[in-house]
PDB file of N, CA and C in Angstrom:
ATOM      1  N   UNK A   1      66.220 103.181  10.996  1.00  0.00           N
ATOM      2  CA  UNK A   1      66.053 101.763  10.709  1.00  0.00           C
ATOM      3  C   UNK A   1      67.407 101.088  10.521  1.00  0.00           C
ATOM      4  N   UNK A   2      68.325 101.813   9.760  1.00  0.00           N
ATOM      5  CA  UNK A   2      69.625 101.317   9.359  1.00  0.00           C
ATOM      6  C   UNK A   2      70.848 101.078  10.867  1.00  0.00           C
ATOM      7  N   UNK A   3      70.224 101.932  11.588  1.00  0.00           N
ATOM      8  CA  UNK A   3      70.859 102.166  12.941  1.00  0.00           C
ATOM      9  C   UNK A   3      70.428 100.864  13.867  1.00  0.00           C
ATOM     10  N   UNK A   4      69.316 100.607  14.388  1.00  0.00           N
ATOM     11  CA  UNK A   4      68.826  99.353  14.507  1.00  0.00           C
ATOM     12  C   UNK A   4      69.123  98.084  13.764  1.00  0.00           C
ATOM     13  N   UNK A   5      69.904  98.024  12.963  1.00  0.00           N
ATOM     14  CA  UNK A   5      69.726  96.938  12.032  1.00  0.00           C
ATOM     15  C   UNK A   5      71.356  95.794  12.221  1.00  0.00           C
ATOM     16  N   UNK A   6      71.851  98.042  12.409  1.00  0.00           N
ATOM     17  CA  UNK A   6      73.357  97.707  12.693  1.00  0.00           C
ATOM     18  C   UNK A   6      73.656  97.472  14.189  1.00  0.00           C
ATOM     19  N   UNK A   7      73.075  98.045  15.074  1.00  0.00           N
ATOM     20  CA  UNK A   7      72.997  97.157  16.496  1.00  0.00           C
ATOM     21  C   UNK A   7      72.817  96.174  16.436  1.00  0.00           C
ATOM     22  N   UNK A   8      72.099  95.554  16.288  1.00  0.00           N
ATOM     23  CA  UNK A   8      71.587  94.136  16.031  1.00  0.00           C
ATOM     24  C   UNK A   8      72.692  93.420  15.787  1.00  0.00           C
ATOM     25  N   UNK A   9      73.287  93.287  14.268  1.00  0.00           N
ATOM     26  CA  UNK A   9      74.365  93.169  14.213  1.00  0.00           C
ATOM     27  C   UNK A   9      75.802  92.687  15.119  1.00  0.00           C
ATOM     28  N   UNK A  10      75.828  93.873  15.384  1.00  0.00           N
ATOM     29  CA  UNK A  10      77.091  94.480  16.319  1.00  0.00           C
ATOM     30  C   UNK A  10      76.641  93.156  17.383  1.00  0.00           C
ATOM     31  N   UNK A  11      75.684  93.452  18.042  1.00  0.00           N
ATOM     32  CA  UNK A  11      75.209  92.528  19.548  1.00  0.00           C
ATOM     33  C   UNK A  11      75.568  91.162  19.120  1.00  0.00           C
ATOM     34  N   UNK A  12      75.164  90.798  18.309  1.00  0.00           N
ATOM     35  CA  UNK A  12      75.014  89.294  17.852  1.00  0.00           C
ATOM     36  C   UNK A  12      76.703  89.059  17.676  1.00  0.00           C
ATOM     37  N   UNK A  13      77.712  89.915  17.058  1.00  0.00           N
ATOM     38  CA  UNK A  13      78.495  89.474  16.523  1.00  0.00           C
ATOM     39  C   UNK A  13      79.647  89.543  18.131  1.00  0.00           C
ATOM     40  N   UNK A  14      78.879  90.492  19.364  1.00  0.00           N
ATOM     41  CA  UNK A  14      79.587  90.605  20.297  1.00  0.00           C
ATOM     42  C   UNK A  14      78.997  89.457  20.941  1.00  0.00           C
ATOM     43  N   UNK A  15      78.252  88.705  21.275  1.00  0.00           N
ATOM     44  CA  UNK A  15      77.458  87.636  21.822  1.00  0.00           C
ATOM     45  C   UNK A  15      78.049  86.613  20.995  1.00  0.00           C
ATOM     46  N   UNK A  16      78.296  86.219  20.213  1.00  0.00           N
ATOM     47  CA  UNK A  16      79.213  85.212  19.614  1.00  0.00           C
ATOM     48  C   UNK A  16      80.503  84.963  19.904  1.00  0.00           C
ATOM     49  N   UNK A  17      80.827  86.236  21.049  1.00  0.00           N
ATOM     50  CA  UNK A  17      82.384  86.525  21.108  1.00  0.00           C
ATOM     51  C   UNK A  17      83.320  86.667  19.603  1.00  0.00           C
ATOM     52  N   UNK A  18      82.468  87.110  18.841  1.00  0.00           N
ATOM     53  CA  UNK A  18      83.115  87.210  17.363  1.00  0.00           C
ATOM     54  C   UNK A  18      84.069  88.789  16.969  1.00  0.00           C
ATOM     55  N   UNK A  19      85.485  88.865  17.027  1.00  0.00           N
ATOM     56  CA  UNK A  19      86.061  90.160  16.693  1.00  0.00           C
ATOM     57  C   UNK A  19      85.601  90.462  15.093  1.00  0.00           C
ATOM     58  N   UNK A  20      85.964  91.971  15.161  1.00  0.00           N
ATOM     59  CA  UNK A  20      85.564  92.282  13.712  1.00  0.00           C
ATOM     60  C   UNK A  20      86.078  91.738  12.976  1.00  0.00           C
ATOM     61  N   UNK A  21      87.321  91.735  13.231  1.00  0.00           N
ATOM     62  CA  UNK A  21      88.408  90.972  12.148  1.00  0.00           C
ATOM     63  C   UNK A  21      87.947  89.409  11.740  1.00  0.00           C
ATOM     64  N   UNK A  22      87.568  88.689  12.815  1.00  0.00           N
ATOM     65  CA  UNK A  22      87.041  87.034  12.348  1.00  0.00           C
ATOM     66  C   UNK A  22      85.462  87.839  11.453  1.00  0.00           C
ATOM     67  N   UNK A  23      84.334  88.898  11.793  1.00  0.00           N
ATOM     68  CA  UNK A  23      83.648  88.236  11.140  1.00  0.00           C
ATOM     69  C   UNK A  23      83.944  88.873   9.583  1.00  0.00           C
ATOM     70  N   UNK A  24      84.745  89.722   9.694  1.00  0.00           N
ATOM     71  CA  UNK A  24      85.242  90.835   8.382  1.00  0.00           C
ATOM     72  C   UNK A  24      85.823  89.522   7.223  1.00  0.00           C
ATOM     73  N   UNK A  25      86.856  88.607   7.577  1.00  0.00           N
ATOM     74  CA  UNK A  25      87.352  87.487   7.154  1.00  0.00           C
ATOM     75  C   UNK A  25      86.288  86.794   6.612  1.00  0.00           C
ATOM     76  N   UNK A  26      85.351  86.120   7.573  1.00  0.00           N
ATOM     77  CA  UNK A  26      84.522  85.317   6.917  1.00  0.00           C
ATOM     78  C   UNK A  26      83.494  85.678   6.001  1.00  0.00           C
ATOM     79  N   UNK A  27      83.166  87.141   5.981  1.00  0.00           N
ATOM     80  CA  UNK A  27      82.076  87.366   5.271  1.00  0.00           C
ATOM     81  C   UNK A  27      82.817  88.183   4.163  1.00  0.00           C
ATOM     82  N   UNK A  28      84.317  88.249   4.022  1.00  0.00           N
ATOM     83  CA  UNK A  28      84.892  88.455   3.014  1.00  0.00           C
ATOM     84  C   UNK A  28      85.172  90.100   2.632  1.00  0.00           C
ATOM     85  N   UNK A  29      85.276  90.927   3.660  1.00  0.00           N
ATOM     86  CA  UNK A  29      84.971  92.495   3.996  1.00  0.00           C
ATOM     87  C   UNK A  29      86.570  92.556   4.428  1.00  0.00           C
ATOM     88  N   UNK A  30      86.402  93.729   4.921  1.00  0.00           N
ATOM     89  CA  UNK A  30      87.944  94.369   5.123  1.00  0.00           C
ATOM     90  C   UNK A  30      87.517  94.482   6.641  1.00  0.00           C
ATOM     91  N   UNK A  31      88.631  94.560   7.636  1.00  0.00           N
ATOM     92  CA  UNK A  31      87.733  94.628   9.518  1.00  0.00           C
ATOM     93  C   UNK A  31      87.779  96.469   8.827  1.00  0.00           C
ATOM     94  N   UNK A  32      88.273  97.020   8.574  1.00  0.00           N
ATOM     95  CA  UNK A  32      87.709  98.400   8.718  1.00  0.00           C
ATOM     96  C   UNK A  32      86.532  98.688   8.128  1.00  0.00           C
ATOM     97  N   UNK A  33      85.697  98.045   7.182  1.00  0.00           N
ATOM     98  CA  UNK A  33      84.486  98.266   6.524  1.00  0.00           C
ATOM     99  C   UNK A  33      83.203  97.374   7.833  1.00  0.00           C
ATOM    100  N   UNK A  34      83.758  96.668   8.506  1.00  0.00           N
ATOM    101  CA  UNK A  34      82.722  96.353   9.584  1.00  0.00           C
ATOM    102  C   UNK A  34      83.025  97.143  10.671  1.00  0.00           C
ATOM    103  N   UNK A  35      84.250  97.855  11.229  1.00  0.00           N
ATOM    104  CA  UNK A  35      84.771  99.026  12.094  1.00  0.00           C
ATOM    105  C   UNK A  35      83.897 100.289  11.295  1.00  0.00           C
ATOM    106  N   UNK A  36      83.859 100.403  10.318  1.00  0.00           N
ATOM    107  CA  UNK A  36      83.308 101.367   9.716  1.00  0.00           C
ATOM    108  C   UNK A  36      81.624 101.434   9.980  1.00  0.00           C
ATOM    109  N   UNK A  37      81.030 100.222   9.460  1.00  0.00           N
ATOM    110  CA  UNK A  37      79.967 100.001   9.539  1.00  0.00           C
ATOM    111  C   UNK A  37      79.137 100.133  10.883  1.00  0.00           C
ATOM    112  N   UNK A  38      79.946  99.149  11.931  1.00  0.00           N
ATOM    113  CA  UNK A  38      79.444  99.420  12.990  1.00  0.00           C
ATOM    114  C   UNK A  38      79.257 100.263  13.679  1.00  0.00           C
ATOM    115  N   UNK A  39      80.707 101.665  13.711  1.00  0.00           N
ATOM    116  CA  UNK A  39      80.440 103.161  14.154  1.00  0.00           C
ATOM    117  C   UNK A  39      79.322 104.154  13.443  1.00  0.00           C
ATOM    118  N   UNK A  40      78.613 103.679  12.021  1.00  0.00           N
ATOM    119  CA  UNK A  40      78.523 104.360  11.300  1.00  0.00           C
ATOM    120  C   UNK A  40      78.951 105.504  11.069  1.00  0.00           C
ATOM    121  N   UNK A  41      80.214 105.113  10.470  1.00  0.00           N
ATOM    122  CA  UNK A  41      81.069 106.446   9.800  1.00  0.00           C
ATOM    123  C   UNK A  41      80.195 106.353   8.360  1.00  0.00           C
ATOM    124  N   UNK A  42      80.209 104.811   7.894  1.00  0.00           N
ATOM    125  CA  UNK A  42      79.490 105.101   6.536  1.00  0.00           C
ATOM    126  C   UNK A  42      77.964 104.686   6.604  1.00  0.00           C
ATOM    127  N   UNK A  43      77.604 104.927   5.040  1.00  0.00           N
ATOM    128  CA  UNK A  43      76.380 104.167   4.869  1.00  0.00           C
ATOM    129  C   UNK A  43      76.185 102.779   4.055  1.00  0.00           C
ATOM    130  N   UNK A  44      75.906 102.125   4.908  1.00  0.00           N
ATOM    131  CA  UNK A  44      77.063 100.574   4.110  1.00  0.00           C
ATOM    132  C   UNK A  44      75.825 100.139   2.850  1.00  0.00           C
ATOM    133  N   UNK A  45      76.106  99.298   2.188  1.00  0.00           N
ATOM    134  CA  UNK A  45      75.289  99.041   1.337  1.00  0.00           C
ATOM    135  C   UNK A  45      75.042  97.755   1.597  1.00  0.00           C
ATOM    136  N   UNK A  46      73.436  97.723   0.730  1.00  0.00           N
ATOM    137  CA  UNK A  46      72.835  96.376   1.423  1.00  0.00           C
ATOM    138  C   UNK A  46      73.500  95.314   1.281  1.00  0.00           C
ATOM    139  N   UNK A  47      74.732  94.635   0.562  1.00  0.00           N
ATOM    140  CA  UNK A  47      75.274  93.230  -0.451  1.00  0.00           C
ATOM    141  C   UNK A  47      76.363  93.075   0.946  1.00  0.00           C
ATOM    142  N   UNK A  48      76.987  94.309   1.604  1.00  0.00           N
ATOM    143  CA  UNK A  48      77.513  94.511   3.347  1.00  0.00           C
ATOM    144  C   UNK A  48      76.826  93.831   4.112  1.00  0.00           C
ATOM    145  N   UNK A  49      76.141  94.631   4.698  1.00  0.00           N
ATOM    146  CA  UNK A  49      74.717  94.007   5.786  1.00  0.00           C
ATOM    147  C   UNK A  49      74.743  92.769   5.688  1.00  0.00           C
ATOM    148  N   UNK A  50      73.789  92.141   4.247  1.00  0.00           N
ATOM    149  CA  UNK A  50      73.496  90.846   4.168  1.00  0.00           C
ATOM    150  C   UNK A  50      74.843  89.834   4.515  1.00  0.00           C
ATOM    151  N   UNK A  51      75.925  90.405   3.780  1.00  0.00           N
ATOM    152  CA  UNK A  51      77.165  89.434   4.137  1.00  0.00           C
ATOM    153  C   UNK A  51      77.398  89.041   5.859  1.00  0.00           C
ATOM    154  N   UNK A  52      77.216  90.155   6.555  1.00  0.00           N
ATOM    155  CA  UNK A  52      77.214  90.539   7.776  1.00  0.00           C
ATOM    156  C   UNK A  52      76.232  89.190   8.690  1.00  0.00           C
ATOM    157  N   UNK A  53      75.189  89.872   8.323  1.00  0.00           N
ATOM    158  CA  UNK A  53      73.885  88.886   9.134  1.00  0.00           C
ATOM    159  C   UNK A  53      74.239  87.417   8.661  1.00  0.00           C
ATOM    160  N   UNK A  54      74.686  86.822   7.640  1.00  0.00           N
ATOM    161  CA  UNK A  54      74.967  85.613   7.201  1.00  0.00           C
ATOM    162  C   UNK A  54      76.056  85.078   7.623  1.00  0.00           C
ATOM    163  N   UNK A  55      77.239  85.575   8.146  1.00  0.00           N
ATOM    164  CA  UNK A  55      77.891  84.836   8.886  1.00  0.00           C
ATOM    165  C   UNK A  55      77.383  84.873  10.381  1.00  0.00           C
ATOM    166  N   UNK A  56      76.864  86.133  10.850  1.00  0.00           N
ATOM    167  CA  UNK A  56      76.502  85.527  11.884  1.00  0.00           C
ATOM    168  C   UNK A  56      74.841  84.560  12.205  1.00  0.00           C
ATOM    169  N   UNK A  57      74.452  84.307  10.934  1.00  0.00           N
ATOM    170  CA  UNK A  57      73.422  83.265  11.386  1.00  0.00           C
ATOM    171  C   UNK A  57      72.034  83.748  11.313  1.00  0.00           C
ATOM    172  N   UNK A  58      72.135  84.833  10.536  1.00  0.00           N
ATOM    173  CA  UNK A  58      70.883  85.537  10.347  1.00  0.00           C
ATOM    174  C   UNK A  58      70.337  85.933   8.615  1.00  0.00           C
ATOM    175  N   UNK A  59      69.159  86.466   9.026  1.00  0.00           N
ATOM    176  CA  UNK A  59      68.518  87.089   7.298  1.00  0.00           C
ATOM    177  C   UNK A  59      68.040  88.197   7.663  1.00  0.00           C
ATOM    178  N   UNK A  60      68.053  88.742   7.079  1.00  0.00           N
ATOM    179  CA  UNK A  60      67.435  90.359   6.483  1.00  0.00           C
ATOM    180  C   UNK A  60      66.228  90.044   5.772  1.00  0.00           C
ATOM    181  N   UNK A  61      64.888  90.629   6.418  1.00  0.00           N
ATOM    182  CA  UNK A  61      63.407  90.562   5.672  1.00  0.00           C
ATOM    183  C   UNK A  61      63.126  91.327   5.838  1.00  0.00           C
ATOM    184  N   UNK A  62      62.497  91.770   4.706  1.00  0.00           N
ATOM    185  CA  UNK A  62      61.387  92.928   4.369  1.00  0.00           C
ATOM    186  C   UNK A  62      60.188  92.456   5.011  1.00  0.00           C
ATOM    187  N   UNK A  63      59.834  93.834   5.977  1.00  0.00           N
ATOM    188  CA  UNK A  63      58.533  93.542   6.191  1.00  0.00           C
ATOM    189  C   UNK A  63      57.548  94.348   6.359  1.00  0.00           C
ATOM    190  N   UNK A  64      56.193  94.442   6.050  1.00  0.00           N
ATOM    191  CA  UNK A  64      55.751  95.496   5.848  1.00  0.00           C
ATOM    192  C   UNK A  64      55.374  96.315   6.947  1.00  0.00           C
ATOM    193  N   UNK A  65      56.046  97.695   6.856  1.00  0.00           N
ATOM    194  CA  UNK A  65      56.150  98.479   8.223  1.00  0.00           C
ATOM    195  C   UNK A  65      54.457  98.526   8.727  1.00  0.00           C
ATOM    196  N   UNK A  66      53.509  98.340   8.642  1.00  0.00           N
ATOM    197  CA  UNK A  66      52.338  97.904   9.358  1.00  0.00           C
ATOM    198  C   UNK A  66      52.503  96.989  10.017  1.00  0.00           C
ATOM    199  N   UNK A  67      53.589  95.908   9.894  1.00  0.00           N
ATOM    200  CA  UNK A  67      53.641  94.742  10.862  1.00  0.00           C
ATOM    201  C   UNK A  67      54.680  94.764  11.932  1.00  0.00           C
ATOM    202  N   UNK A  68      55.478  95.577  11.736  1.00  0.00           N
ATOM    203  CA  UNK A  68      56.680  95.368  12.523  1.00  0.00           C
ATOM    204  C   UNK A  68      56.138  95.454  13.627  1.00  0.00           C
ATOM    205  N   UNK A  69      55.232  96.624  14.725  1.00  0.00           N
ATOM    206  CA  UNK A  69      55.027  96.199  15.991  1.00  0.00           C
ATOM    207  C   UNK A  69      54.881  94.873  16.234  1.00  0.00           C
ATOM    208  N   UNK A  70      53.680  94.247  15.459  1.00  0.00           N
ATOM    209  CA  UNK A  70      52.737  92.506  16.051  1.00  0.00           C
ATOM    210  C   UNK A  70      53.970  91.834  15.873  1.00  0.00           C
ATOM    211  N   UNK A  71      55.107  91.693  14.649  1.00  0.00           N
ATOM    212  CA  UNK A  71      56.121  91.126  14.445  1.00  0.00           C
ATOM    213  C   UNK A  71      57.340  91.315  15.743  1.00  0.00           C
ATOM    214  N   UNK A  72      57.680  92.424  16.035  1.00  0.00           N
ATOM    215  CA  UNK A  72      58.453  92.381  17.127  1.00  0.00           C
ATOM    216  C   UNK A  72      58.191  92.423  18.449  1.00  0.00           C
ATOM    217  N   UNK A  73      56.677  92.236  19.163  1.00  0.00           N
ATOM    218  CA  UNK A  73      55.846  91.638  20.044  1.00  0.00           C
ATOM    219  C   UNK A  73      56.132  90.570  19.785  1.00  0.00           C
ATOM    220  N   UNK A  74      55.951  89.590  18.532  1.00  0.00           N
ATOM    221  CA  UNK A  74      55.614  88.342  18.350  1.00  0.00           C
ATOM    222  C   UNK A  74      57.111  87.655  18.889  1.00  0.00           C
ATOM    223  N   UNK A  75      58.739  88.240  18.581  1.00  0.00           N
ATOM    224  CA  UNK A  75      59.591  87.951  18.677  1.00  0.00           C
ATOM    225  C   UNK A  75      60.095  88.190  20.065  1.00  0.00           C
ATOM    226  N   UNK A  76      59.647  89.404  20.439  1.00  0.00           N
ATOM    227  CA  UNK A  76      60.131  89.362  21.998  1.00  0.00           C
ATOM    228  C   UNK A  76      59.459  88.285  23.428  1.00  0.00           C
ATOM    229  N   UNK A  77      58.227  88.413  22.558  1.00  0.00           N
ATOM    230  CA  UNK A  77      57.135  86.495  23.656  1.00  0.00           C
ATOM    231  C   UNK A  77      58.069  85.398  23.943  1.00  0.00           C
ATOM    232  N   UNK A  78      58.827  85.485  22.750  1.00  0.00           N
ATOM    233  CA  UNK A  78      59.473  84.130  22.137  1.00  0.00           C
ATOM    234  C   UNK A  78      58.337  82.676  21.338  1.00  0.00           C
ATOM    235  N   UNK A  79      57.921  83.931  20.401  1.00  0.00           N
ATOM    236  CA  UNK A  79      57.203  83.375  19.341  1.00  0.00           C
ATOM    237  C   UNK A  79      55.961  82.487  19.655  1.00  0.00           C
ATOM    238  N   UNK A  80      55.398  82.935  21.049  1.00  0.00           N
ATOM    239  CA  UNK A  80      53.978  82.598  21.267  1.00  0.00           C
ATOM    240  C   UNK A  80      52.636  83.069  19.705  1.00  0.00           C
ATOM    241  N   UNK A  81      51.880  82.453  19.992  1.00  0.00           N
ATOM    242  CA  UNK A  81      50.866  82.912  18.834  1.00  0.00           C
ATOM    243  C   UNK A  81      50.548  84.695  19.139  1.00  0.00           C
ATOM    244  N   UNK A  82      50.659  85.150  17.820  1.00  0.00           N
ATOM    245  CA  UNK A  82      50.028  86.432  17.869  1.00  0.00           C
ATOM    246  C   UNK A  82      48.380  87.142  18.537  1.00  0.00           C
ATOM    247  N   UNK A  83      48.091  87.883  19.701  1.00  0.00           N
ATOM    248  CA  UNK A  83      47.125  88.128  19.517  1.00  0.00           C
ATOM    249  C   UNK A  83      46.792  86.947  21.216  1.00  0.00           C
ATOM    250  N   UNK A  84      47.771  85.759  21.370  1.00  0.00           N
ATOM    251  CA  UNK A  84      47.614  84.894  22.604  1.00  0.00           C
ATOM    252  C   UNK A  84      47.982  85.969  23.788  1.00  0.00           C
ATOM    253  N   UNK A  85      47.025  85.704  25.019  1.00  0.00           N
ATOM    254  CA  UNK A  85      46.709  86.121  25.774  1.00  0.00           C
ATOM    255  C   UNK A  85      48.281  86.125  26.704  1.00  0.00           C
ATOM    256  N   UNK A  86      48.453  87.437  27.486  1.00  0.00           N
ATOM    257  CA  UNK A  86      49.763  87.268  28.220  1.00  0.00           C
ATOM    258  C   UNK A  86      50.032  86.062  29.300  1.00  0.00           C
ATOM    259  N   UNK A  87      50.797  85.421  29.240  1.00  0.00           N
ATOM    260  CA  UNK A  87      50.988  84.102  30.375  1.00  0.00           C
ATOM    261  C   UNK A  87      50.696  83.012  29.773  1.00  0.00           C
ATOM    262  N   UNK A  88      50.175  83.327  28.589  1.00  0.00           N
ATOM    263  CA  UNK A  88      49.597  81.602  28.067  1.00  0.00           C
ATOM    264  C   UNK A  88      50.880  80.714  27.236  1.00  0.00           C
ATOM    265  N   UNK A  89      51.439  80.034  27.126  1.00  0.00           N
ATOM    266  CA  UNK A  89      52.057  79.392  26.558  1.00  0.00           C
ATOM    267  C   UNK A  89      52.401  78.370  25.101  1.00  0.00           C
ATOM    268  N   UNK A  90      52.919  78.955  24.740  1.00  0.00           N
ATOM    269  CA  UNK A  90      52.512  78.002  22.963  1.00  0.00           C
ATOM    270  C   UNK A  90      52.367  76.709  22.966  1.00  0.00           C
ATOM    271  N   UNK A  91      51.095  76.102  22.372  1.00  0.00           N
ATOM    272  CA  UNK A  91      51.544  74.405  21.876  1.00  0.00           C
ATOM    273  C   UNK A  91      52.468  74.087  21.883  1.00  0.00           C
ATOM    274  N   UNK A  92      52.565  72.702  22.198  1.00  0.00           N
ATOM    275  CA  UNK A  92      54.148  72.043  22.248  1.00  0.00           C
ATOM    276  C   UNK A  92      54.474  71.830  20.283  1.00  0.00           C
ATOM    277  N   UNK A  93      55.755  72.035  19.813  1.00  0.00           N
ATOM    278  CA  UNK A  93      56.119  71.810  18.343  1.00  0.00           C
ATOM    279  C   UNK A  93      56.703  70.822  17.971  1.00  0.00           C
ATOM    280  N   UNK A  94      57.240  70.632  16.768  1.00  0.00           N
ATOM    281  CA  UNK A  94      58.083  69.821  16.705  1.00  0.00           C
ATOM    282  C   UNK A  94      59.659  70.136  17.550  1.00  0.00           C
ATOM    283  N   UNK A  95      59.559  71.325  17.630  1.00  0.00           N
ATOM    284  CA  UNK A  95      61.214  71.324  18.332  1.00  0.00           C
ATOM    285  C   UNK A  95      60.754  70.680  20.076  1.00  0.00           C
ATOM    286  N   UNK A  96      60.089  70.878  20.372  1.00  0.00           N
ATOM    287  CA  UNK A  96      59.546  70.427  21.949  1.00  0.00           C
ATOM    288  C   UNK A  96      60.178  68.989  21.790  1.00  0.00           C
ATOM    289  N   UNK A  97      59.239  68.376  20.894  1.00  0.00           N
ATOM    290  CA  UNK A  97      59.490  66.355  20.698  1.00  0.00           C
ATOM    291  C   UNK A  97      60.578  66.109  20.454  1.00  0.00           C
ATOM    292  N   UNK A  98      61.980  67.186  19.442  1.00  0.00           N
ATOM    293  CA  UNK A  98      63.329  66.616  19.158  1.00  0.00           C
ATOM    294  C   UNK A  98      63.919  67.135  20.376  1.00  0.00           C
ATOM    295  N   UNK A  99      63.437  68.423  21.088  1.00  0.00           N
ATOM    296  CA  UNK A  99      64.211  67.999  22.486  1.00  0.00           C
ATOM    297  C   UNK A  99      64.110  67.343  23.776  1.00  0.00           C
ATOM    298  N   UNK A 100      63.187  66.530  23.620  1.00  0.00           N
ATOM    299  CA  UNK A 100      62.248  65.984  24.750  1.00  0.00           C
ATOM    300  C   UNK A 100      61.332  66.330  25.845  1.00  0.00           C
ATOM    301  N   UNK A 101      61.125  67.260  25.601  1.00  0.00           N
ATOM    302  CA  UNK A 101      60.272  68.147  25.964  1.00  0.00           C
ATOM    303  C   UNK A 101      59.002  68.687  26.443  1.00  0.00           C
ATOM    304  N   UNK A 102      58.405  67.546  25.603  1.00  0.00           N
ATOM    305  CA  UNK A 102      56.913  66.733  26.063  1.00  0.00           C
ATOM    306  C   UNK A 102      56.426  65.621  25.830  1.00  0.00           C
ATOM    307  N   UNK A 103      55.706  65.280  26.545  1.00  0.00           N
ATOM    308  CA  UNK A 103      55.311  64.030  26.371  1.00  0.00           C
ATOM    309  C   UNK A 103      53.629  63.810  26.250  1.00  0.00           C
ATOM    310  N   UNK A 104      53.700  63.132  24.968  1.00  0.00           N
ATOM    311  CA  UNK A 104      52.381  62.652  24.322  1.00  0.00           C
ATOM    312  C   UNK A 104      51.704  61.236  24.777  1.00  0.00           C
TER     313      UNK A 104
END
């Protein structure tokens, strides 16, 4: 789980074009404790992580391991309704109307 968590991570902070050193700086770490982290040489502790995911724009949730499949189905759709049929498409939201997106 901790291995996954730290990919994640890593991707996001390489998809940002973000070096260790900028996000080590901003989230107030040493770049060898995110060099560290990311190889897992260590086992970082959670107050790490969280610093981690928060500069790059994220949260850490608990969730209850019964959900994680429907939850990471639900995230890979791109947040269609759970349980909606493959091909079908979500209601339009409020983000649809602030980007113009549909029309009522």
């Amino acid at each position: 789980m901790t291995d996954a968590l730290i990919a994640t991570l890593a991707a996001a902070r390489k998809a940002q074009q973000m070096t260790q050193a900028e996000l080590a700086e901003r989230a107030g770490l040493s770049r060898m404790a995110v060099q560290r982290t990311e190889t897992g040489d260590v086992d970082p502790r959670y107050s790490t992580l969280a610093e981690m995911s928060r500069v790059l724009g994220m949260r850490m949730i608990a969730v209850p391991a019964d959900l994680v499949p429907a939850l990471h189905a639900f995230v890979q759709s791109g947040g269609k309704f759970l349980g909606q049929p493959a091909g079908a498409d979500a209601p339009p939201s409020i983000v649809d109307d602030l980007a113009g997106n549909t029309a009522r």
